Amino acid sequence: MISIKSAREIALMRKAGEYHQIVMQRIAQEIKVGVTTKHLDDVAYQEIKRLGCIPSCLGYEGYPATLCVSVNDEVVHGIPGNRKIKNGDIVSVDLVLAYQGYHADGTRTFIVGEVPEDVKELVENTKKAFYAGLKVLKNGTRICELGRAIEEYAHDHNLGVVEELVGHGIGSAMHEEPDVPNYDDGSNIRLKTGMVIAIEPMLNLGSKEVYLDDNDWTVKTEDGKPSAHYENTVLITDDGYEILTGD
Ligand code: MF3
Ligand code: CO
C-alpha cells in the first residue's frame, strides 16, 4: 500500500523539508580541504538537534552516524570518520531527518577545489538526470516512466546507472513503498497526487557495477571511477510535483 498523505502530513513534511535545507546549507559551509567527514557529521547532528529534529539514519539498522558521506568511488553509505577531504574530491552528503515523526531525505554531491572536466560533468549531469525525471512526473505517471526518463538522460551522457539501490516512498517511515528505480523496471504502478517519494539518481562515470565494502555499509564502484548522487523528497501533485527539500 502506497500512502496518500493528508493535508496535515504534507504540512509537516514541508516543514521537515525546510529544516533539511537549513542543515544542508550549514554542512555546505563546512566542506573544505582538510576537514574530516566526521566533522561534517558532528555539525549535522548539532544543527538537527538545534532545530528540534531527529537524525533518521543514526541507529537505523545499526548505522553508526547521522550522515552518509561518500567520497569519489563511494556510491552511497560512506561512514563518516577521520578521512580528510582533499582538493579534487567529490563528496556526496546524504541527509535524512525527521520533524514531528515525518522524514525528509536529500543528497547533494559537492565538488572540492579543482576536478577534471568529466568529473564536473558527472556531478552536473546527475542533478540534471533528477530533473529529467521530474519532467514526466505528475498524477498518474507510472514508476517505469520516471525511471526511463532518468535512465535515458544518463545513457545519453554515457553514465552508468546504479541499479542495486533505488529511491523510495517516504513519510512517517524513512523507507516506504514504492521502490523508485532510476531505470525502467517495467513497473506499471501509477504515482498519485498526495504520494511523497525520494528520487535519487546514483550515476557512475564508468560502468554501473558496484560492490559492498568490508564495512558492510559502503557501496563502491567496481572500476574505482567516481560516482555522484543527487536526491530530493518530492510530493506528487495533480499537474506536476513539489520538491520539499529544495534545489
Ligand atoms: N538516503 C539513504 C537511503 O534512502 C539514507 C540511508 S540511511 C542509512 O537509503 F541508515 F541506511 F544509512
Ligand atoms: Co533516500
Short mmCIF file of C-alpha atoms and ligand atoms in Angstrom, two decimals:
data_model
loop_
_atom_site.label_atom_id
_atom_site.label_comp_id
_atom_site.label_asym_id
_atom_site.label_seq_id
_atom_site.Cartn_x
_atom_site.Cartn_y
_atom_site.Cartn_z
CA MET A 1 0.00 0.00 0.00
CA ILE A 2 1.37 3.37 -1.02
CA SER A 3 0.23 6.04 1.42
CA ILE A 4 -1.52 9.21 0.29
CA LYS A 5 -0.55 11.99 2.67
CA SER A 6 -3.21 14.13 4.36
CA ALA A 7 -3.01 17.93 4.31
CA ARG A 8 -1.67 17.79 7.87
CA GLU A 9 1.03 15.29 6.92
CA ILE A 10 2.02 17.34 3.88
CA ALA A 11 2.38 20.44 6.05
CA LEU A 12 4.69 18.53 8.42
CA MET A 13 6.73 17.12 5.53
CA ARG A 14 7.11 20.63 4.07
CA LYS A 15 8.45 21.76 7.43
CA ALA A 16 10.83 18.77 7.59
CA GLY A 17 11.98 19.73 4.08
CA GLU A 18 12.67 23.31 5.17
CA TYR A 19 14.77 22.09 8.09
CA HIS A 20 16.57 19.73 5.73
CA GLN A 21 17.59 22.69 3.56
CA ILE A 22 18.88 24.61 6.59
CA VAL A 23 21.03 21.68 7.73
CA MET A 24 22.35 21.01 4.21
CA GLN A 25 23.34 24.67 3.81
CA ARG A 26 25.18 24.50 7.12
CA ILE A 27 27.07 21.39 6.01
CA ALA A 28 27.93 23.03 2.67
CA GLN A 29 29.69 25.86 4.57
CA GLU A 30 31.92 23.31 6.35
CA ILE A 31 33.09 21.35 3.30
CA LYS A 32 36.69 22.32 2.57
CA VAL A 33 40.13 20.77 2.13
CA GLY A 34 41.47 19.22 5.35
CA VAL A 35 38.12 18.77 7.11
CA THR A 36 37.22 15.24 8.24
CA THR A 37 33.97 13.57 7.22
CA LYS A 38 33.32 13.07 10.95
CA HIS A 39 33.39 16.85 11.42
CA LEU A 40 30.59 17.19 8.87
CA ASP A 41 28.65 14.55 10.78
CA ASP A 42 29.10 16.38 14.10
CA VAL A 43 27.93 19.68 12.60
CA ALA A 44 24.88 17.98 11.05
CA TYR A 45 23.94 16.28 14.33
CA GLN A 46 24.14 19.52 16.31
CA GLU A 47 22.19 21.51 13.73
CA ILE A 48 19.44 18.85 13.52
CA LYS A 49 19.06 18.88 17.33
CA ARG A 50 19.09 22.68 17.47
CA LEU A 51 16.14 22.72 15.07
CA GLY A 52 14.16 20.23 17.18
CA CYS A 53 14.52 17.43 14.63
CA ILE A 54 15.82 13.84 14.83
CA PRO A 55 18.64 12.28 12.76
CA SER A 56 16.83 9.43 10.97
CA CYS A 57 19.86 7.36 9.91
CA LEU A 58 21.60 7.25 13.31
CA GLY A 59 20.91 3.76 14.66
CA TYR A 60 18.84 2.74 11.62
CA GLU A 61 19.61 -0.97 11.20
CA GLY A 62 22.70 -0.24 13.29
CA TYR A 63 24.01 2.58 11.07
CA PRO A 64 26.54 4.47 13.26
CA ALA A 65 26.22 8.10 12.07
CA THR A 66 23.91 10.99 11.22
CA LEU A 67 25.09 11.43 7.63
CA CYS A 68 26.26 9.23 4.83
CA VAL A 69 29.35 10.94 3.36
CA SER A 70 30.50 9.15 0.21
CA VAL A 71 33.73 10.33 -1.44
CA ASN A 72 34.77 9.72 -5.10
CA ASP A 73 34.31 6.00 -5.89
CA GLU A 74 32.00 5.57 -2.89
CA VAL A 75 28.44 5.48 -4.26
CA VAL A 76 26.40 5.58 -1.04
CA HIS A 77 26.54 4.91 2.71
CA GLY A 78 30.05 6.22 3.28
CA ILE A 79 30.51 6.20 7.07
CA PRO A 80 31.88 9.47 8.50
CA GLY A 81 35.31 9.05 10.10
CA ASN A 82 38.81 10.55 10.16
CA ARG A 83 39.16 10.66 6.36
CA LYS A 84 40.19 14.18 5.34
CA ILE A 85 38.64 15.88 2.35
CA LYS A 86 41.22 16.65 -0.37
CA ASN A 87 41.42 19.02 -3.31
CA GLY A 88 39.79 17.27 -6.29
CA ASP A 89 37.37 15.13 -4.26
CA ILE A 90 33.67 14.89 -4.93
CA VAL A 91 31.74 14.46 -1.69
CA SER A 92 28.14 13.20 -1.56
CA VAL A 93 26.30 14.16 1.60
CA ASP A 94 23.11 12.14 2.16
CA LEU A 95 21.00 13.57 4.99
CA VAL A 96 17.73 12.26 6.43
CA LEU A 97 15.99 13.98 9.34
CA ALA A 98 12.58 13.75 10.94
CA TYR A 99 10.35 16.54 12.21
CA GLN A 100 7.36 15.53 14.37
CA GLY A 101 7.57 12.00 13.00
CA TYR A 102 7.93 12.86 9.31
CA HIS A 103 11.12 12.35 7.33
CA ALA A 104 12.89 14.44 4.70
CA ASP A 105 15.63 12.81 2.62
CA GLY A 106 18.04 14.51 0.24
CA THR A 107 21.58 14.32 -1.12
CA ARG A 108 23.99 16.80 -2.68
CA THR A 109 27.34 16.00 -4.29
CA PHE A 110 29.88 18.76 -3.62
CA ILE A 111 32.94 19.45 -5.76
CA VAL A 112 36.03 20.32 -3.70
CA GLY A 113 38.59 22.51 -5.44
CA GLU A 114 39.57 21.52 -8.95
CA VAL A 115 38.30 18.34 -10.57
CA PRO A 116 38.72 17.07 -14.15
CA GLU A 117 36.07 18.27 -16.62
CA ASP A 118 34.46 14.83 -16.95
CA VAL A 119 34.01 14.59 -13.17
CA LYS A 120 32.42 18.04 -13.06
CA GLU A 121 30.04 16.97 -15.82
CA LEU A 122 29.23 13.76 -13.91
CA VAL A 123 28.11 15.84 -10.92
CA GLU A 124 26.11 18.30 -13.04
CA ASN A 125 24.50 15.57 -15.12
CA THR A 126 23.43 13.61 -12.04
CA LYS A 127 21.41 16.64 -10.94
CA LYS A 128 20.08 17.10 -14.46
CA ALA A 129 19.05 13.42 -14.58
CA PHE A 130 16.89 14.04 -11.50
CA TYR A 131 15.22 16.97 -13.32
CA ALA A 132 14.78 14.86 -16.47
CA GLY A 133 12.75 12.52 -14.27
CA LEU A 134 10.67 15.38 -12.86
CA LYS A 135 9.68 16.44 -16.39
CA VAL A 136 7.47 13.37 -16.73
CA LEU A 137 6.19 13.42 -13.14
CA LYS A 138 2.56 14.19 -12.29
CA ASN A 139 -0.58 12.50 -11.06
CA GLY A 140 -0.83 9.20 -12.99
CA THR A 141 2.83 8.83 -14.05
CA ARG A 142 3.94 5.19 -13.95
CA ILE A 143 7.07 4.29 -11.94
CA CYS A 144 8.63 2.83 -15.11
CA GLU A 145 8.21 6.13 -16.99
CA LEU A 146 10.00 8.06 -14.26
CA GLY A 147 12.84 5.51 -14.22
CA ARG A 148 13.07 5.51 -18.01
CA ALA A 149 13.39 9.31 -18.17
CA ILE A 150 16.28 9.29 -15.67
CA GLU A 151 17.97 6.33 -17.36
CA GLU A 152 17.69 7.85 -20.85
CA TYR A 153 19.28 11.09 -19.68
CA ALA A 154 22.13 9.16 -18.00
CA HIS A 155 22.77 6.95 -21.03
CA ASP A 156 22.67 9.95 -23.40
CA HIS A 157 25.58 11.27 -21.33
CA ASN A 158 27.45 7.95 -21.19
CA LEU A 159 26.96 7.45 -17.46
CA GLY A 160 26.39 4.16 -15.65
CA VAL A 161 23.10 3.85 -13.74
CA VAL A 162 23.42 2.06 -10.40
CA GLU A 163 20.61 -0.50 -10.13
CA GLU A 164 21.27 -2.10 -6.75
CA LEU A 165 19.99 0.97 -4.90
CA VAL A 166 16.73 2.78 -5.60
CA GLY A 167 14.60 5.69 -4.48
CA HIS A 168 11.59 5.07 -2.27
CA GLY A 169 8.36 6.30 -0.79
CA ILE A 170 8.83 8.39 2.36
CA GLY A 171 6.64 9.74 5.16
CA SER A 172 6.27 8.56 8.75
CA ALA A 173 8.89 5.95 7.80
CA MET A 174 12.16 6.75 6.05
CA HIS A 175 11.59 3.96 3.53
CA GLU A 176 8.03 3.32 2.37
CA GLU A 177 6.53 1.76 -0.72
CA PRO A 178 7.05 2.02 -3.64
CA ASP A 179 10.60 1.39 -4.83
CA VAL A 180 11.61 4.15 -7.25
CA PRO A 181 14.38 2.81 -9.51
CA ASN A 182 16.49 5.02 -11.75
CA TYR A 183 15.81 2.72 -14.71
CA ASP A 184 12.78 1.23 -16.42
CA ASP A 185 11.87 -1.77 -14.26
CA GLY A 186 8.58 -2.32 -16.10
CA SER A 187 6.52 -1.22 -13.09
CA ASN A 188 3.06 -0.01 -14.10
CA ILE A 189 2.29 1.31 -10.62
CA ARG A 190 0.95 4.83 -11.01
CA LEU A 191 2.09 7.70 -8.80
CA LYS A 192 -0.84 9.72 -7.49
CA THR A 193 -1.47 13.18 -6.06
CA GLY A 194 -0.52 13.18 -2.36
CA MET A 195 2.17 10.48 -2.60
CA VAL A 196 5.66 11.51 -1.49
CA ILE A 197 8.80 9.84 -2.87
CA ALA A 198 12.56 10.26 -2.65
CA ILE A 199 14.01 10.35 -6.18
CA GLU A 200 17.75 9.70 -6.10
CA PRO A 201 19.82 9.01 -9.21
CA MET A 202 23.23 7.48 -8.44
CA LEU A 203 25.32 7.74 -11.61
CA ASN A 204 28.81 6.45 -12.36
CA LEU A 205 31.48 7.90 -14.65
CA GLY A 206 32.36 4.33 -15.60
CA SER A 207 30.34 1.13 -15.53
CA LYS A 208 27.20 0.66 -13.44
CA GLU A 209 28.76 -2.19 -11.45
CA VAL A 210 29.18 -1.76 -7.69
CA TYR A 211 30.28 -3.82 -4.68
CA LEU A 212 29.83 -3.72 -0.90
CA ASP A 213 32.88 -2.68 1.14
CA ASP A 214 34.18 -4.81 4.03
CA ASN A 215 32.45 -2.44 6.50
CA ASP A 216 29.15 -3.94 5.26
CA TRP A 217 27.66 -0.49 4.55
CA THR A 218 29.60 1.45 1.96
CA VAL A 219 28.82 0.72 -1.70
CA LYS A 220 31.66 1.47 -4.16
CA THR A 221 32.12 1.39 -7.91
CA GLU A 222 33.68 -1.83 -9.21
CA ASP A 223 36.03 0.04 -11.57
CA GLY A 224 37.11 2.64 -8.97
CA LYS A 225 35.76 5.56 -11.04
CA PRO A 226 33.78 8.34 -9.34
CA SER A 227 30.05 8.23 -8.65
CA ALA A 228 27.65 11.12 -7.95
CA HIS A 229 24.30 11.19 -6.15
CA TYR A 230 21.51 13.77 -6.18
CA GLU A 231 18.29 13.33 -4.21
CA ASN A 232 15.19 15.19 -3.12
CA THR A 233 11.94 14.39 -1.36
CA VAL A 234 9.14 15.14 -3.82
CA LEU A 235 5.34 15.46 -3.44
CA ILE A 236 3.23 14.44 -6.46
CA THR A 237 0.50 16.93 -7.40
CA ASP A 238 -2.34 16.98 -9.95
CA ASP A 239 -0.32 18.74 -12.62
CA GLY A 240 3.23 18.03 -11.51
CA TYR A 241 5.20 17.98 -8.30
CA GLU A 242 6.53 19.98 -5.38
CA ILE A 243 10.14 19.49 -4.26
CA LEU A 244 10.19 19.56 -0.45
CA THR A 245 13.96 19.62 0.07
CA GLY A 246 14.86 22.47 -2.28
CA ASP A 247 17.35 22.60 -5.12
N1 MF3 B 1 19.08 8.33 1.87
C1 MF3 B 1 19.53 7.00 2.26
C2 MF3 B 1 18.52 5.99 1.81
O1 MF3 B 1 17.47 6.37 1.35
C3 MF3 B 1 19.73 7.01 3.71
C4 MF3 B 1 20.31 5.79 4.25
S1 MF3 B 1 20.47 5.97 5.92
C5 MF3 B 1 21.18 4.53 6.46
O2 MF3 B 1 18.75 4.80 1.84
F1 MF3 B 1 20.99 4.49 7.70
F2 MF3 B 1 20.64 3.47 5.87
F3 MF3 B 1 22.44 4.58 6.14
CO CO B 2 16.83 8.08 0.08
#
